[in-house]
PDB file of C-alpha atoms in Angstrom:
ATOM      1  CA  MET A   1       2.139  26.401   1.886  1.00 84.00           C
ATOM      2  CA  ALA A   2       0.780  26.767   5.424  1.00 88.00           C
ATOM      3  CA  ARG A   3       2.230  29.064   8.046  1.00 90.00           C
ATOM      4  CA  LEU A   4       2.572  28.172  11.742  1.00 88.00           C
ATOM      5  CA  THR A   5       3.662  30.327  14.659  1.00 91.00           C
ATOM      6  CA  VAL A   6       5.054  28.459  17.654  1.00 89.00           C
ATOM      7  CA  ARG A   7       6.232  29.754  21.021  1.00 93.00           C
ATOM      8  CA  LEU A   8       9.481  28.061  22.062  1.00 91.00           C
ATOM      9  CA  PRO A   9      11.546  28.221  25.235  1.00 93.00           C
ATOM     10  CA  ASP A  10      14.693  30.289  24.663  1.00 95.00           C
ATOM     11  CA  SER A  11      16.886  27.243  25.306  1.00 94.00           C
ATOM     12  CA  LEU A  12      15.182  25.194  22.568  1.00 94.00           C
ATOM     13  CA  HIS A  13      15.331  28.157  20.185  1.00 95.00           C
ATOM     14  CA  ARG A  14      19.113  28.401  20.733  1.00 95.00           C
ATOM     15  CA  VAL A  15      19.557  24.662  20.112  1.00 94.00           C
ATOM     16  CA  LEU A  16      17.556  24.884  16.864  1.00 94.00           C
ATOM     17  CA  GLU A  17      19.600  27.891  15.731  1.00 95.00           C
ATOM     18  CA  GLN A  18      22.878  26.053  16.458  1.00 95.00           C
ATOM     19  CA  ARG A  19      21.812  22.876  14.658  1.00 94.00           C
ATOM     20  CA  ALA A  20      20.486  24.769  11.635  1.00 95.00           C
ATOM     21  CA  GLU A  21      23.727  26.743  11.413  1.00 96.00           C
ATOM     22  CA  ALA A  22      25.792  23.540  11.712  1.00 95.00           C
ATOM     23  CA  GLU A  23      23.770  22.022   8.834  1.00 93.00           C
ATOM     24  CA  GLY A  24      24.065  25.215   6.784  1.00 95.00           C
ATOM     25  CA  VAL A  25      20.294  25.694   6.451  1.00 95.00           C
ATOM     26  CA  SER A  26      17.720  28.135   7.780  1.00 95.00           C
ATOM     27  CA  LYS A  27      15.923  27.483  11.070  1.00 94.00           C
ATOM     28  CA  ASN A  28      12.733  26.950   9.101  1.00 93.00           C
ATOM     29  CA  GLN A  29      14.356  24.327   6.865  1.00 94.00           C
ATOM     30  CA  TYR A  30      15.868  22.563   9.855  1.00 93.00           C
ATOM     31  CA  ILE A  31      12.557  22.496  11.772  1.00 93.00           C
ATOM     32  CA  VAL A  32      10.685  21.148   8.723  1.00 92.00           C
ATOM     33  CA  TYR A  33      13.371  18.464   8.306  1.00 91.00           C
ATOM     34  CA  ALA A  34      13.253  17.486  12.002  1.00 89.00           C
ATOM     35  CA  LEU A  35       9.447  17.263  12.002  1.00 89.00           C
ATOM     36  CA  SER A  36       9.411  15.192   8.807  1.00 87.00           C
ATOM     37  CA  GLN A  37      11.868  12.718  10.359  1.00 84.00           C
ATOM     38  CA  VAL A  38       9.649  12.240  13.430  1.00 79.00           C
ATOM     39  CA  THR A  39       6.574  11.780  11.228  1.00 79.00           C
ATOM     40  CA  ALA A  40       8.355   9.266   8.980  1.00 76.00           C
ATOM     41  CA  VAL A  41       9.488   7.181  11.961  1.00 73.00           C
ATOM     42  CA  LYS A  42       5.909   6.956  13.262  1.00 78.00           C
ATOM     43  CA  THR A  43       4.603   6.032   9.808  1.00 81.00           C
ATOM     44  CA  VAL A  44       7.187   3.269   9.411  1.00 79.00           C
ATOM     45  CA  ALA A  45       6.367   1.942  12.896  1.00 81.00           C
ATOM     46  CA  ALA A  46       2.651   1.811  12.014  1.00 83.00           C
ATOM     47  CA  GLN A  47       3.435  -0.011   8.755  1.00 84.00           C
ATOM     48  CA  ARG A  48       5.610  -2.554  10.582  1.00 84.00           C
ATOM     49  CA  THR A  49       2.808  -3.212  13.067  1.00 86.00           C
ATOM     50  CA  ALA A  50       0.271  -3.698  10.269  1.00 85.00           C
ATOM     51  CA  TYR A  51       2.673  -6.036   8.433  1.00 83.00           C
ATOM     52  CA  SER A  52       3.266  -8.096  11.589  1.00 83.00           C
ATOM     53  CA  ASP A  53      -0.493  -8.356  12.103  1.00 82.00           C
ATOM     54  CA  LEU A  54      -0.887  -9.511   8.492  1.00 82.00           C
ATOM     55  CA  LEU A  55       1.812 -12.170   8.886  1.00 79.00           C
ATOM     56  CA  GLU A  56       0.161 -13.422  12.062  1.00 80.00           C
ATOM     57  CA  ARG A  57      -3.194 -13.670  10.281  1.00 78.00           C
ATOM     58  CA  LEU A  58      -1.608 -15.501   7.335  1.00 76.00           C
ATOM     59  CA  GLU A  59       0.001 -17.979   9.708  1.00 75.00           C
ATOM     60  CA  GLN A  60      -3.425 -18.586  11.236  1.00 75.00           C
ATOM     61  CA  LEU A  61      -4.925 -19.096   7.770  1.00 71.00           C
ATOM     62  CA  ALA A  62      -2.129 -21.466   6.802  1.00 71.00           C
ATOM     63  CA  GLY A  63      -3.431 -23.851   9.455  1.00 70.00           C
ATOM     64  CA  LYS A  64      -7.031 -23.667   8.228  1.00 68.00           C
ATOM     65  CA  GLY A  65      -8.876 -24.514   5.024  1.00 65.00           C
ATOM     66  CA  SER A  66      -9.814 -20.958   3.954  1.00 60.00           C
ATOM     67  CA  GLY A  67      -6.921 -19.465   2.001  1.00 68.00           C
ATOM     68  CA  LYS A  68      -4.580 -22.157   3.318  1.00 71.00           C
ATOM     69  CA  ARG A  69      -2.725 -22.778   0.060  1.00 74.00           C
ATOM     70  CA  ALA A  70      -2.134 -19.085  -0.716  1.00 73.00           C
ATOM     71  CA  ALA A  71      -1.039 -18.364   2.859  1.00 74.00           C
ATOM     72  CA  GLU A  72       1.412 -21.270   2.772  1.00 75.00           C
ATOM     73  CA  ARG A  73       2.838 -20.124  -0.577  1.00 77.00           C
ATOM     74  CA  PHE A  74       3.259 -16.566   0.712  1.00 77.00           C
ATOM     75  CA  LEU A  75       4.971 -17.676   3.922  1.00 78.00           C
ATOM     76  CA  SER A  76       7.334 -20.056   2.112  1.00 82.00           C
ATOM     77  CA  ALA A  77       8.246 -17.371  -0.455  1.00 81.00           C
ATOM     78  CA  ARG A  78       8.893 -14.912   2.376  1.00 79.00           C
ATOM     79  CA  ALA A  79      11.095 -17.416   4.210  1.00 83.00           C
ATOM     80  CA  ALA A  80      13.096 -17.981   0.994  1.00 85.00           C
ATOM     81  CA  GLY A  81      13.466 -14.219   0.478  1.00 82.00           C
ATOM     82  CA  GLU A  82      11.488 -14.355  -2.751  1.00 79.00           C
ATOM     83  CA  GLU A  83       8.778 -12.027  -4.007  1.00 76.00           C
ATOM     84  CA  PHE A  84       5.299 -13.505  -3.753  1.00 71.00           C
ATOM     85  CA  LEU A  85       3.069 -13.030  -6.779  1.00 66.00           C
ATOM     86  CA  PRO A  86      -0.375 -14.563  -6.335  1.00 62.00           C
ATOM     87  CA  ALA A  87      -1.537 -16.786  -9.156  1.00 59.00           C
ATOM     88  CA  GLU A  88      -4.148 -15.390 -11.497  1.00 49.00           C
ATOM     89  CA  ALA A  89      -7.700 -16.407 -10.611  1.00 44.00           C
ATOM     90  CA  PRO A  90      -8.745 -19.542 -12.502  1.00 48.00           C
ATOM     91  CA  ARG A  91     -11.032 -18.886 -15.455  1.00 47.00           C
ATOM     92  CA  SER A  92     -14.103 -20.815 -16.458  1.00 49.00           C
ATOM     93  CA  ARG A  93     -15.070 -21.502 -20.081  1.00 50.00           C
ATOM     94  CA  GLY A  94     -17.130 -18.299 -20.232  1.00 51.00           C
ATOM     95  CA  GLY A  95     -14.107 -16.145 -19.448  1.00 49.00           C
ATOM     96  CA  GLN A  96     -15.315 -15.136 -15.996  1.00 48.00           C
ATOM     97  CA  ALA A  97     -13.410 -15.993 -12.847  1.00 47.00           C
ATOM     98  CA  LYS A  98     -14.746 -19.056 -11.084  1.00 48.00           C
ATOM     99  CA  GLY A  99     -16.974 -18.249  -8.169  1.00 47.00           C
ATOM    100  CA  LYS A 100     -17.741 -14.762  -9.462  1.00 46.00           C
ATOM    101  CA  ALA A 101     -21.022 -13.442  -8.130  1.00 45.00           C
ATOM    102  CA  THR A 102     -23.914 -13.241 -10.523  1.00 44.00           C
ATOM    103  CA  VAL A 103     -27.024 -11.117 -10.405  1.00 46.00           C
ATOM    104  CA  PRO A 104     -29.959 -13.093  -8.927  1.00 49.00           C
ATOM    105  CA  GLY A 105     -32.521 -13.999 -11.577  1.00 50.00           C
ATOM    106  CA  LYS A 106     -30.021 -13.589 -14.409  1.00 48.00           C
ATOM    107  CA  SER A 107     -28.701 -16.681 -16.115  1.00 49.00           C
ATOM    108  CA  ARG A 108     -25.111 -16.770 -17.372  1.00 50.00           C
ATOM    109  CA  ALA A 109     -25.955 -19.451 -19.901  1.00 53.00           C
ATOM    110  CA  ARG A 110     -26.753 -18.255 -23.394  1.00 52.00           C
ATOM    111  CA  SER A 111     -29.430 -19.860 -25.462  1.00 50.00           C
ATOM    112  CA  ARG A 112     -28.333 -21.135 -28.869  1.00 52.00           C
ATOM    113  CA  LYS A 113     -30.552 -20.740 -31.900  1.00 51.00           C
TER     114      LYS A 113
END
């Protein structure tokens, strides 16, 4: 565990002491709790922003050909309050997903003897 020394104004130190005492914990425990709450709020805000950006992008895709069907399915599931589980990638006869990249110069077809 790391150790940190911080200089505080006397007024802030008194407030921290009072709040820790009211909670029945040490000043150290109270300060760690308070800092973790601030950090969690910022993390949640960043996640909400990223999610909003994703929804905006999906709405853009829903109006275009690329990924249109999946974007529409996601948005309709979200509107209905349902969980969205993307469909499994379609399989070709060889067991590989359709559109899977192949190594140039290598043939996927097998010769039969």
